[in-house]
Amino acid sequence: MEVYRLIGPASLRGDVDVRGAKNSVLKLMAASLLAVGRTTITNVPAILDVRIMVELLSRLGCTVDYDPEGGVVSIDVPAEVGIQADYELVRAMRASISVLGPLTARMRAAQVALPGGDAIGSRGLDMHQAGLEALGATVHLEHGYFVATAADGLHGTEIALDFPSVGATENLVMAATLARGRTVISNAAKEPEIVDICTMLVEMGADITGIGTGLITVTGVERLSPVTHRTVGDRIVAGTYAFGSALSGGDVTIRGVGLELLPNVAIKLRDSGATVDDLGEIPLSDGTTGRGFRVIGARRPQPIRVATMPFPGFPTDLQPFVIGLNAIADGVGLLSENLFEARWRFVQEVARLGAKVSIDGNHALVTGVEELSGAEVEASDIRAGAGLVLAGLRANGVTEVSGIDHIERGYENFVANLRNLGAPIEQVSRAEGLTFG
């Protein structure tokens, strides 16, 4: 069994480049299905989830060229593509559900297995189904698959989402681009990843207004054209390294993401006593330029109070790092989780490091201690795994994190980047099971 092993306490110092957002690039790849021809996506992170989406699109009949080192994916979409996304792939990555909208819109049929992905709580697909049905599709569950048909094509309509769901907004916007007439989606998600996919769709010839607001209007067109598009930087990865600097008392410059993508995060980091500087446009390692910022952590952070909310609120994906920071803060901090209840699974693992966390409903009260102690812990999802690694930076002794396949789904060169920032971390093999003698 492969694990990450690190020795603490340690501080992160140096520069780190952040490439495109996982939560955007996977949906951009799905959007390529809307246009016949070759779509090229740049600034693509070298992560496992991208490889899974490459395989999914290949099985649908696309020819996909992926250059992980160069960060480029090129997708040749034929006139006729398959309509079935198999359980084998969909269970490994929830973002696979994003092919549902494009396939229903262009091929007028789709069969997508119910998705798997991270164990972070209830994430119902009712809004995806209701939205597609409002657009004129017939959708039902059959043998574990969402089966959607729209023999006469989709038509414009008004859709009011019960919650500003990112996945539902993306699927319905993509489907509406080829629907007849005008579709208005109210209570739409506003995340930067939504803006990114809408921007690419407009480049492809879609007619979309209200991008970045809670009211998106899509006027359907007859066809879309392939394009070359650069993925927006990954604000969650950037936030991970920012919290790593803050909780380790470090000094890290993050390149490729600007603070405008992390407005609430910057406020909370400053509340913890960290210095957060907006660096504006700076050179990136690939020869391009992008925005960046610098975080200098306090010797011991102050506790912070955070409530996770849809953008522009505090991202739920950064919740584990708040708990990790509060765990070694000088006082008592509070985290209120308003989106995904099962993210509390992280708490039982960080407690093994000595964190003092009390759970009451959707609230986590964290009493800071001067230092944590190294232990064996297990990642339950992408962000929980990274959170355990960062907490290990403030733990005295050896911390081993298992379940690292979760982490590698969302972080490019995680161990190498942390080592470059001065963390004594390595990936090693550990024997599984118990030995009785």
Tab-separated table of C-alpha atoms in Angstrom:
chain	number	residue	atom	x	y	z
A	1	MET	CA	0.000	0.000	0.000
A	2	GLU	CA	1.387	3.390	-1.008
A	3	VAL	CA	1.319	6.127	1.631
A	4	TYR	CA	2.648	9.640	2.108
A	5	ARG	CA	5.122	9.812	4.977
A	6	LEU	CA	6.211	13.149	6.415
A	7	ILE	CA	8.172	14.279	9.443
A	8	GLY	CA	7.096	17.348	11.377
A	9	PRO	CA	7.070	19.989	12.426
A	10	ALA	CA	7.976	21.663	9.145
A	11	SER	CA	7.341	25.002	7.433
A	12	LEU	CA	6.528	25.638	3.760
A	13	ARG	CA	8.636	28.251	1.978
A	14	GLY	CA	9.069	29.075	-1.693
A	15	ASP	CA	7.054	29.340	-4.920
A	16	VAL	CA	4.494	26.950	-6.377
A	17	ASP	CA	2.736	27.011	-9.757
A	18	VAL	CA	-0.941	26.053	-9.950
A	19	ARG	CA	-2.396	24.903	-13.258
A	20	GLY	CA	-6.004	24.600	-14.402
A	21	ALA	CA	-8.921	23.746	-12.134
A	22	LYS	CA	-9.959	20.107	-11.851
A	23	ASN	CA	-13.540	21.222	-11.337
A	24	SER	CA	-13.424	23.128	-14.610
A	25	VAL	CA	-11.293	21.116	-17.023
A	26	LEU	CA	-13.381	17.951	-16.664
A	27	LYS	CA	-16.517	19.883	-17.630
A	28	LEU	CA	-14.701	21.633	-20.492
A	29	MET	CA	-13.754	18.208	-21.823
A	30	ALA	CA	-17.390	17.122	-21.594
A	31	ALA	CA	-18.470	20.307	-23.414
A	32	SER	CA	-16.292	19.335	-26.376
A	33	LEU	CA	-18.976	16.731	-27.204
A	34	LEU	CA	-21.227	19.595	-28.344
A	35	ALA	CA	-19.123	20.348	-31.452
A	36	VAL	CA	-17.893	18.107	-34.236
A	37	GLY	CA	-14.155	18.551	-34.807
A	38	ARG	CA	-11.026	19.120	-32.744
A	39	THR	CA	-11.287	21.050	-29.477
A	40	THR	CA	-8.064	21.799	-27.613
A	41	ILE	CA	-7.916	22.633	-23.910
A	42	THR	CA	-4.739	24.046	-22.378
A	43	ASN	CA	-3.505	24.639	-18.819
A	44	VAL	CA	-4.671	21.122	-17.950
A	45	PRO	CA	-3.409	19.600	-14.669
A	46	ALA	CA	-1.735	16.193	-14.719
A	47	ILE	CA	-4.162	14.431	-12.373
A	48	LEU	CA	-5.920	11.083	-12.315
A	49	ASP	CA	-9.392	12.525	-12.941
A	50	VAL	CA	-8.262	13.948	-16.293
A	51	ARG	CA	-7.052	10.489	-17.327
A	52	ILE	CA	-10.426	9.035	-16.358
A	53	MET	CA	-12.245	11.631	-18.485
A	54	VAL	CA	-9.856	10.928	-21.384
A	55	GLU	CA	-10.828	7.261	-21.175
A	56	LEU	CA	-14.534	8.087	-20.944
A	57	LEU	CA	-14.458	10.310	-24.045
A	58	SER	CA	-12.402	7.699	-25.910
A	59	ARG	CA	-15.015	5.050	-25.171
A	60	LEU	CA	-17.681	7.393	-26.519
A	61	GLY	CA	-15.814	7.358	-29.844
A	62	CYS	CA	-13.656	10.474	-29.580
A	63	THR	CA	-9.958	10.504	-30.413
A	64	VAL	CA	-8.163	12.101	-27.487
A	65	ASP	CA	-4.543	13.230	-27.330
A	66	TYR	CA	-3.341	14.062	-23.821
A	67	ASP	CA	0.040	15.627	-23.005
A	68	PRO	CA	0.258	15.694	-19.187
A	69	GLU	CA	3.613	17.460	-19.104
A	70	GLY	CA	2.545	20.168	-21.544
A	71	GLY	CA	-0.902	20.434	-19.971
A	72	VAL	CA	-2.833	20.007	-23.228
A	73	VAL	CA	-5.812	17.826	-24.151
A	74	SER	CA	-7.030	17.683	-27.775
A	75	ILE	CA	-10.360	15.987	-28.439
A	76	ASP	CA	-11.486	15.005	-31.940
A	77	VAL	CA	-15.263	14.594	-31.792
A	78	PRO	CA	-16.896	12.621	-34.639
A	79	ALA	CA	-20.319	13.308	-36.104
A	80	GLU	CA	-21.702	10.293	-34.269
A	81	VAL	CA	-20.573	9.531	-30.716
A	82	GLY	CA	-21.642	6.851	-28.277
A	83	ILE	CA	-24.301	7.665	-25.714
A	84	GLN	CA	-23.398	5.339	-22.822
A	85	ALA	CA	-21.033	6.303	-19.993
A	86	ASP	CA	-20.264	3.056	-18.199
A	87	TYR	CA	-20.407	2.531	-14.438
A	88	GLU	CA	-16.800	1.340	-14.414
A	89	LEU	CA	-15.611	4.900	-15.114
A	90	VAL	CA	-18.462	6.970	-13.740
A	91	ARG	CA	-18.218	5.409	-10.278
A	92	ALA	CA	-14.589	6.550	-10.077
A	93	MET	CA	-15.345	10.182	-10.843
A	94	ARG	CA	-18.576	12.033	-10.180
A	95	ALA	CA	-17.789	14.672	-12.817
A	96	SER	CA	-18.625	12.023	-15.431
A	97	ILE	CA	-22.267	13.043	-14.988
A	98	SER	CA	-21.380	16.194	-16.930
A	99	VAL	CA	-21.625	14.291	-20.238
A	100	LEU	CA	-25.369	13.879	-19.629
A	101	GLY	CA	-26.324	17.364	-20.851
A	102	PRO	CA	-24.115	17.482	-23.973
A	103	LEU	CA	-25.108	13.985	-25.134
A	104	THR	CA	-28.810	14.640	-24.629
A	105	ALA	CA	-28.536	17.939	-26.512
A	106	ARG	CA	-26.530	16.769	-29.523
A	107	MET	CA	-27.262	13.028	-29.805
A	108	ARG	CA	-30.779	13.359	-28.337
A	109	ALA	CA	-30.070	10.427	-26.037
A	110	ALA	CA	-27.768	9.564	-23.157
A	111	GLN	CA	-27.203	6.689	-20.756
A	112	VAL	CA	-25.010	7.674	-17.831
A	113	ALA	CA	-24.388	5.483	-14.809
A	114	LEU	CA	-25.157	6.936	-11.408
A	115	PRO	CA	-21.887	8.539	-10.332
A	116	GLY	CA	-19.497	7.744	-7.522
A	117	GLY	CA	-16.526	9.917	-6.537
A	118	ASP	CA	-15.703	11.313	-3.107
A	119	ALA	CA	-17.606	10.254	-0.010
A	120	ILE	CA	-18.552	13.727	1.197
A	121	GLY	CA	-22.273	13.444	1.667
A	122	SER	CA	-25.583	13.641	-0.161
A	123	ARG	CA	-25.353	15.182	-3.617
A	124	GLY	CA	-28.671	14.334	-5.260
A	125	LEU	CA	-29.140	14.522	-9.006
A	126	ASP	CA	-32.786	15.543	-8.855
A	127	MET	CA	-32.053	19.011	-10.280
A	128	HIS	CA	-30.221	17.516	-13.279
A	129	GLN	CA	-33.205	15.304	-14.027
A	130	ALA	CA	-35.859	17.976	-13.438
A	131	GLY	CA	-33.971	20.500	-15.552
A	132	LEU	CA	-33.563	18.153	-18.517
A	133	GLU	CA	-37.231	17.188	-18.284
A	134	ALA	CA	-38.167	20.879	-18.343
A	135	LEU	CA	-36.073	21.170	-21.519
A	136	GLY	CA	-38.184	18.430	-23.107
A	137	ALA	CA	-36.225	15.271	-22.374
A	138	THR	CA	-37.651	12.098	-20.896
A	139	VAL	CA	-35.416	10.956	-18.050
A	140	HIS	CA	-35.673	7.826	-15.920
A	141	LEU	CA	-33.491	5.491	-13.896
A	142	GLU	CA	-32.936	2.048	-15.378
A	143	HIS	CA	-30.545	-0.614	-14.070
A	144	GLY	CA	-28.397	1.971	-12.324
A	145	TYR	CA	-28.253	4.351	-15.304
A	146	PHE	CA	-29.787	7.737	-15.986
A	147	VAL	CA	-31.484	7.252	-19.351
A	148	ALA	CA	-32.399	10.467	-21.160
A	149	THR	CA	-34.115	10.725	-24.539
A	150	ALA	CA	-35.181	13.741	-26.572
A	151	ALA	CA	-36.305	12.411	-29.936
A	152	ASP	CA	-37.567	15.812	-31.076
A	153	GLY	CA	-34.656	17.719	-29.559
A	154	LEU	CA	-34.694	20.059	-26.579
A	155	HIS	CA	-36.592	23.328	-26.293
A	156	GLY	CA	-36.069	26.484	-24.280
A	157	THR	CA	-37.776	26.898	-20.941
A	158	GLU	CA	-37.511	28.533	-17.528
A	159	ILE	CA	-35.700	26.570	-14.827
A	160	ALA	CA	-35.547	27.591	-11.174
A	161	LEU	CA	-32.926	25.594	-9.277
A	162	ASP	CA	-33.746	24.723	-5.668
A	163	PHE	CA	-30.091	25.296	-4.804
A	164	PRO	CA	-27.256	26.930	-6.811
A	165	SER	CA	-25.795	23.553	-7.757
A	166	VAL	CA	-22.583	23.778	-9.784
A	167	GLY	CA	-23.092	20.421	-11.510
A	168	ALA	CA	-26.729	21.049	-12.388
A	169	THR	CA	-25.977	24.560	-13.674
A	170	GLU	CA	-23.202	23.214	-15.907
A	171	ASN	CA	-25.255	20.328	-17.312
A	172	LEU	CA	-28.293	22.483	-18.021
A	173	VAL	CA	-26.328	25.336	-19.597
A	174	MET	CA	-24.569	22.865	-21.907
A	175	ALA	CA	-27.850	21.200	-22.835
A	176	ALA	CA	-29.565	24.554	-23.464
A	177	THR	CA	-26.937	25.725	-25.977
A	178	LEU	CA	-28.468	23.485	-28.668
A	179	ALA	CA	-32.092	23.733	-27.541
A	180	ARG	CA	-34.676	25.575	-29.637
A	181	GLY	CA	-35.465	28.972	-28.178
A	182	ARG	CA	-34.463	30.667	-24.953
A	183	THR	CA	-33.708	29.039	-21.610
A	184	VAL	CA	-33.551	31.041	-18.381
A	185	ILE	CA	-31.878	29.419	-15.382
A	186	SER	CA	-32.500	31.193	-12.086
A	187	ASN	CA	-30.612	30.572	-8.841
A	188	ALA	CA	-27.696	29.431	-11.008
A	189	ALA	CA	-24.275	28.781	-9.491
A	190	LYS	CA	-21.757	31.627	-9.801
A	191	GLU	CA	-18.454	29.770	-9.268
A	192	PRO	CA	-15.431	30.714	-11.418
A	193	GLU	CA	-15.665	27.257	-12.981
A	194	ILE	CA	-19.179	28.120	-14.212
A	195	VAL	CA	-17.813	31.315	-15.722
A	196	ASP	CA	-15.034	29.305	-17.387
A	197	ILE	CA	-17.334	26.801	-19.049
A	198	CYS	CA	-19.755	29.527	-20.180
A	199	THR	CA	-16.829	31.473	-21.621
A	200	MET	CA	-15.703	28.451	-23.628
A	201	LEU	CA	-19.249	27.798	-24.839
A	202	VAL	CA	-19.518	31.410	-26.048
A	203	GLU	CA	-16.197	30.974	-27.865
A	204	MET	CA	-17.769	27.902	-29.523
A	205	GLY	CA	-20.674	30.061	-30.750
A	206	ALA	CA	-23.199	29.743	-27.913
A	207	ASP	CA	-25.445	32.687	-27.010
A	208	ILE	CA	-25.213	33.080	-23.217
A	209	THR	CA	-25.810	36.143	-21.055
A	210	GLY	CA	-25.735	36.656	-17.306
A	211	ILE	CA	-22.474	34.741	-16.940
A	212	GLY	CA	-21.256	34.895	-13.356
A	213	THR	CA	-24.671	35.887	-12.008
A	214	GLY	CA	-27.542	33.907	-10.524
A	215	LEU	CA	-29.650	34.412	-13.678
A	216	ILE	CA	-28.218	32.818	-16.817
A	217	THR	CA	-29.999	33.113	-20.163
A	218	VAL	CA	-29.134	30.754	-23.020
A	219	THR	CA	-30.545	31.221	-26.505
A	220	GLY	CA	-30.086	28.009	-28.436
A	221	VAL	CA	-28.127	27.839	-31.691
A	222	GLU	CA	-28.108	25.220	-34.447
A	223	ARG	CA	-24.510	24.141	-33.982
A	224	LEU	CA	-21.318	24.909	-32.105
A	225	SER	CA	-17.751	24.903	-33.388
A	226	PRO	CA	-14.559	23.486	-31.817
A	227	VAL	CA	-12.128	25.946	-30.193
A	228	THR	CA	-8.898	26.230	-28.242
A	229	HIS	CA	-9.483	27.298	-24.651
A	230	ARG	CA	-7.265	27.870	-21.586
A	231	THR	CA	-8.603	26.480	-18.307
A	232	VAL	CA	-9.032	28.849	-15.368
A	233	GLY	CA	-6.557	28.312	-12.515
A	234	ASP	CA	-7.479	25.952	-9.694
A	235	ARG	CA	-8.563	28.112	-6.763
A	236	ILE	CA	-8.924	25.088	-4.451
A	237	VAL	CA	-5.354	23.920	-5.062
A	238	ALA	CA	-4.171	27.502	-4.613
A	239	GLY	CA	-6.142	27.713	-1.377
A	240	THR	CA	-4.562	24.468	-0.211
A	241	TYR	CA	-1.036	25.860	-0.498
A	242	ALA	CA	-2.192	29.158	1.013
A	243	PHE	CA	-3.502	27.372	4.104
A	244	GLY	CA	-0.364	25.247	4.156
A	245	SER	CA	1.685	28.417	4.492
A	246	ALA	CA	-0.647	29.893	7.116
A	247	LEU	CA	-0.803	26.854	9.388
A	248	SER	CA	2.905	25.998	9.074
A	249	GLY	CA	4.127	29.548	9.719
A	250	GLY	CA	5.526	29.566	6.198
A	251	ASP	CA	6.060	31.971	3.311
A	252	VAL	CA	4.619	30.732	0.010
A	253	THR	CA	4.037	32.498	-3.302
A	254	ILE	CA	1.235	30.923	-5.360
A	255	ARG	CA	1.409	31.516	-9.110
A	256	GLY	CA	-1.408	30.955	-11.601
A	257	VAL	CA	-4.410	31.982	-9.469
A	258	GLY	CA	-5.427	35.459	-8.340
A	259	LEU	CA	-7.091	36.501	-5.105
A	260	GLU	CA	-10.220	37.496	-7.050
A	261	LEU	CA	-10.995	33.760	-7.178
A	262	LEU	CA	-10.583	33.458	-3.389
A	263	PRO	CA	-12.199	36.594	-1.936
A	264	ASN	CA	-13.555	35.113	1.282
A	265	VAL	CA	-10.497	32.916	1.753
A	266	ALA	CA	-8.137	35.893	1.721
A	267	ILE	CA	-10.234	37.567	4.434
A	268	LYS	CA	-10.124	34.498	6.673
A	269	LEU	CA	-6.384	33.987	6.189
A	270	ARG	CA	-5.786	37.579	7.272
A	271	ASP	CA	-8.047	36.976	10.277
A	272	SER	CA	-5.703	34.136	11.259
A	273	GLY	CA	-2.809	36.578	11.438
A	274	ALA	CA	-1.313	35.725	8.045
A	275	THR	CA	-0.067	38.379	5.648
A	276	VAL	CA	-1.727	38.020	2.242
A	277	ASP	CA	-0.355	40.097	-0.643
A	278	ASP	CA	-1.894	40.349	-4.128
A	279	LEU	CA	1.013	40.190	-6.612
A	280	GLY	CA	-1.046	40.947	-9.739
A	281	GLU	CA	0.305	39.607	-13.043
A	282	ILE	CA	3.528	37.608	-12.628
A	283	PRO	CA	5.572	35.234	-14.837
A	284	LEU	CA	4.674	31.538	-14.755
A	285	SER	CA	7.036	28.621	-15.289
A	286	ASP	CA	5.482	27.743	-18.689
A	287	GLY	CA	6.535	31.114	-20.118
A	288	THR	CA	3.092	32.692	-19.855
A	289	THR	CA	1.898	35.185	-17.283
A	290	GLY	CA	-0.845	34.864	-14.712
A	291	ARG	CA	-2.016	36.284	-11.448
A	292	GLY	CA	-0.461	35.356	-8.137
A	293	PHE	CA	-0.380	36.055	-4.421
A	294	ARG	CA	1.838	35.500	-1.380
A	295	VAL	CA	0.916	34.169	2.063
A	296	ILE	CA	3.167	34.588	5.100
A	297	GLY	CA	1.896	32.659	8.107
A	298	ALA	CA	2.061	33.803	11.724
A	299	ARG	CA	4.212	31.842	14.189
A	300	ARG	CA	0.962	30.536	15.656
A	301	PRO	CA	-2.318	31.387	13.939
A	302	GLN	CA	-5.327	32.959	15.548
A	303	PRO	CA	-8.541	30.884	15.423
A	304	ILE	CA	-11.041	31.748	12.709
A	305	ARG	CA	-14.807	31.378	12.291
A	306	VAL	CA	-15.901	30.071	8.893
A	307	ALA	CA	-19.229	29.092	7.330
A	308	THR	CA	-19.024	27.274	3.988
A	309	MET	CA	-21.258	28.749	1.298
A	310	PRO	CA	-21.592	28.790	-2.505
A	311	PHE	CA	-19.299	31.259	-4.309
A	312	PRO	CA	-18.388	33.983	-3.482
A	313	GLY	CA	-18.644	32.501	0.018
A	314	PHE	CA	-16.053	30.251	1.610
A	315	PRO	CA	-15.563	27.033	-0.442
A	316	THR	CA	-16.583	23.763	1.184
A	317	ASP	CA	-13.551	22.142	-0.473
A	318	LEU	CA	-11.268	24.144	1.827
A	319	GLN	CA	-13.100	23.096	4.996
A	320	PRO	CA	-10.500	20.512	6.142
A	321	PHE	CA	-7.759	23.133	6.028
A	322	VAL	CA	-9.747	25.461	8.295
A	323	ILE	CA	-10.056	22.671	10.840
A	324	GLY	CA	-6.330	21.951	10.532
A	325	LEU	CA	-5.438	25.603	11.069
A	326	ASN	CA	-7.800	25.958	14.036
A	327	ALA	CA	-6.392	22.748	15.500
A	328	ILE	CA	-3.084	24.487	16.264
A	329	ALA	CA	-4.454	28.029	16.719
A	330	ASP	CA	-4.200	30.053	19.907
A	331	GLY	CA	-7.832	29.760	20.989
A	332	VAL	CA	-11.138	28.276	19.875
A	333	GLY	CA	-12.339	28.306	16.257
A	334	LEU	CA	-15.637	27.403	14.648
A	335	LEU	CA	-16.478	25.815	11.295
A	336	SER	CA	-20.055	25.551	10.041
A	337	GLU	CA	-20.505	23.149	7.116
A	338	ASN	CA	-23.571	24.126	5.101
A	339	LEU	CA	-23.125	21.976	1.991
A	340	PHE	CA	-21.794	18.442	2.539
A	341	GLU	CA	-22.401	16.700	5.839
A	342	ALA	CA	-20.069	13.710	5.402
A	343	ARG	CA	-16.990	15.921	5.293
A	344	TRP	CA	-16.952	15.369	9.070
A	345	ARG	CA	-15.243	12.045	8.329
A	346	PHE	CA	-12.057	14.106	8.211
A	347	VAL	CA	-12.487	15.017	11.878
A	348	GLN	CA	-12.037	11.503	13.227
A	349	GLU	CA	-8.726	11.235	11.391
A	350	VAL	CA	-7.298	14.629	12.359
A	351	ALA	CA	-8.239	13.746	15.962
A	352	ARG	CA	-5.684	10.925	15.714
A	353	LEU	CA	-3.075	13.663	15.344
A	354	GLY	CA	-4.232	15.208	18.610
A	355	ALA	CA	-6.734	17.780	17.323
A	356	LYS	CA	-9.549	18.640	19.736
A	357	VAL	CA	-12.744	18.888	17.705
A	358	SER	CA	-16.344	18.707	18.912
A	359	ILE	CA	-19.156	18.175	16.398
A	360	ASP	CA	-22.666	19.514	16.971
A	361	GLY	CA	-24.886	19.109	13.933
A	362	ASN	CA	-23.227	21.001	11.109
A	363	HIS	CA	-20.814	22.844	13.424
A	364	ALA	CA	-17.259	21.899	14.383
A	365	LEU	CA	-15.815	23.587	17.456
A	366	VAL	CA	-12.027	23.341	17.431
A	367	THR	CA	-9.892	24.055	20.499
A	368	GLY	CA	-6.319	24.764	19.439
A	369	VAL	CA	-3.345	22.910	20.923
A	370	GLU	CA	0.296	23.988	20.814
A	371	GLU	CA	1.372	21.020	18.741
A	372	LEU	CA	-0.063	17.906	17.142
A	373	SER	CA	1.597	14.484	17.201
A	374	GLY	CA	2.329	12.288	14.199
A	375	ALA	CA	0.142	9.225	13.582
A	376	GLU	CA	-1.199	6.925	10.874
A	377	VAL	CA	-4.271	8.441	9.236
A	378	GLU	CA	-6.439	7.719	6.192
A	379	ALA	CA	-7.843	10.029	3.520
A	380	SER	CA	-11.581	9.699	2.844
A	381	ASP	CA	-11.657	12.172	-0.062
A	382	ILE	CA	-9.393	14.479	-2.062
A	383	ARG	CA	-9.450	17.485	0.270
A	384	ALA	CA	-9.490	15.464	3.492
A	385	GLY	CA	-6.326	13.731	2.321
A	386	ALA	CA	-4.553	16.983	1.543
A	387	GLY	CA	-5.811	18.398	4.849
A	388	LEU	CA	-4.243	15.521	6.764
A	389	VAL	CA	-0.923	16.103	5.010
A	390	LEU	CA	-0.966	19.796	5.917
A	391	ALA	CA	-1.923	19.030	9.518
A	392	GLY	CA	1.042	16.676	9.575
A	393	LEU	CA	3.287	19.663	8.918
A	394	ARG	CA	2.471	20.851	12.447
A	395	ALA	CA	2.658	17.388	14.025
A	396	ASN	CA	5.665	16.301	16.051
A	397	GLY	CA	7.138	13.122	14.552
A	398	VAL	CA	6.086	10.874	11.682
A	399	THR	CA	2.676	11.111	10.001
A	400	GLU	CA	1.622	8.531	7.420
A	401	VAL	CA	-1.377	9.253	5.191
A	402	SER	CA	-2.988	6.326	3.374
A	403	GLY	CA	-5.712	6.466	0.741
A	404	ILE	CA	-3.465	8.692	-1.366
A	405	ASP	CA	-5.275	7.706	-4.568
A	406	HIS	CA	-7.924	10.206	-3.461
A	407	ILE	CA	-5.333	12.985	-3.236
A	408	GLU	CA	-3.844	12.182	-6.635
A	409	ARG	CA	-7.276	12.619	-8.231
A	410	GLY	CA	-7.099	16.334	-7.515
A	411	TYR	CA	-3.484	17.428	-6.959
A	412	GLU	CA	-0.761	17.577	-9.559
A	413	ASN	CA	2.757	16.668	-8.346
A	414	PHE	CA	1.624	17.065	-4.740
A	415	VAL	CA	4.628	15.401	-3.114
A	416	ALA	CA	7.131	17.082	-5.468
A	417	ASN	CA	5.571	20.504	-4.880
A	418	LEU	CA	5.604	20.092	-1.109
A	419	ARG	CA	9.224	18.897	-1.193
A	420	ASN	CA	10.144	21.947	-3.266
A	421	LEU	CA	8.518	24.042	-0.539
A	422	GLY	CA	10.682	22.371	2.082
A	423	ALA	CA	8.371	19.687	3.439
A	424	PRO	CA	10.106	16.419	4.447
A	425	ILE	CA	7.593	14.200	2.638
A	426	GLU	CA	7.913	11.114	0.454
A	427	GLN	CA	5.725	8.450	-1.070
A	428	VAL	CA	6.592	5.005	0.283
A	429	SER	CA	5.201	1.474	0.338
A	430	ARG	CA	3.746	0.123	3.542
A	431	ALA	CA	2.808	-3.507	4.089
A	432	GLU	CA	-0.918	-4.124	4.358
A	433	GLY	CA	-2.582	-6.152	7.052
A	434	LEU	CA	-1.522	-7.380	10.471
A	435	THR	CA	1.393	-9.677	11.231
A	436	PHE	CA	1.001	-12.043	14.165
A	437	GLY	CA	4.042	-13.687	15.550
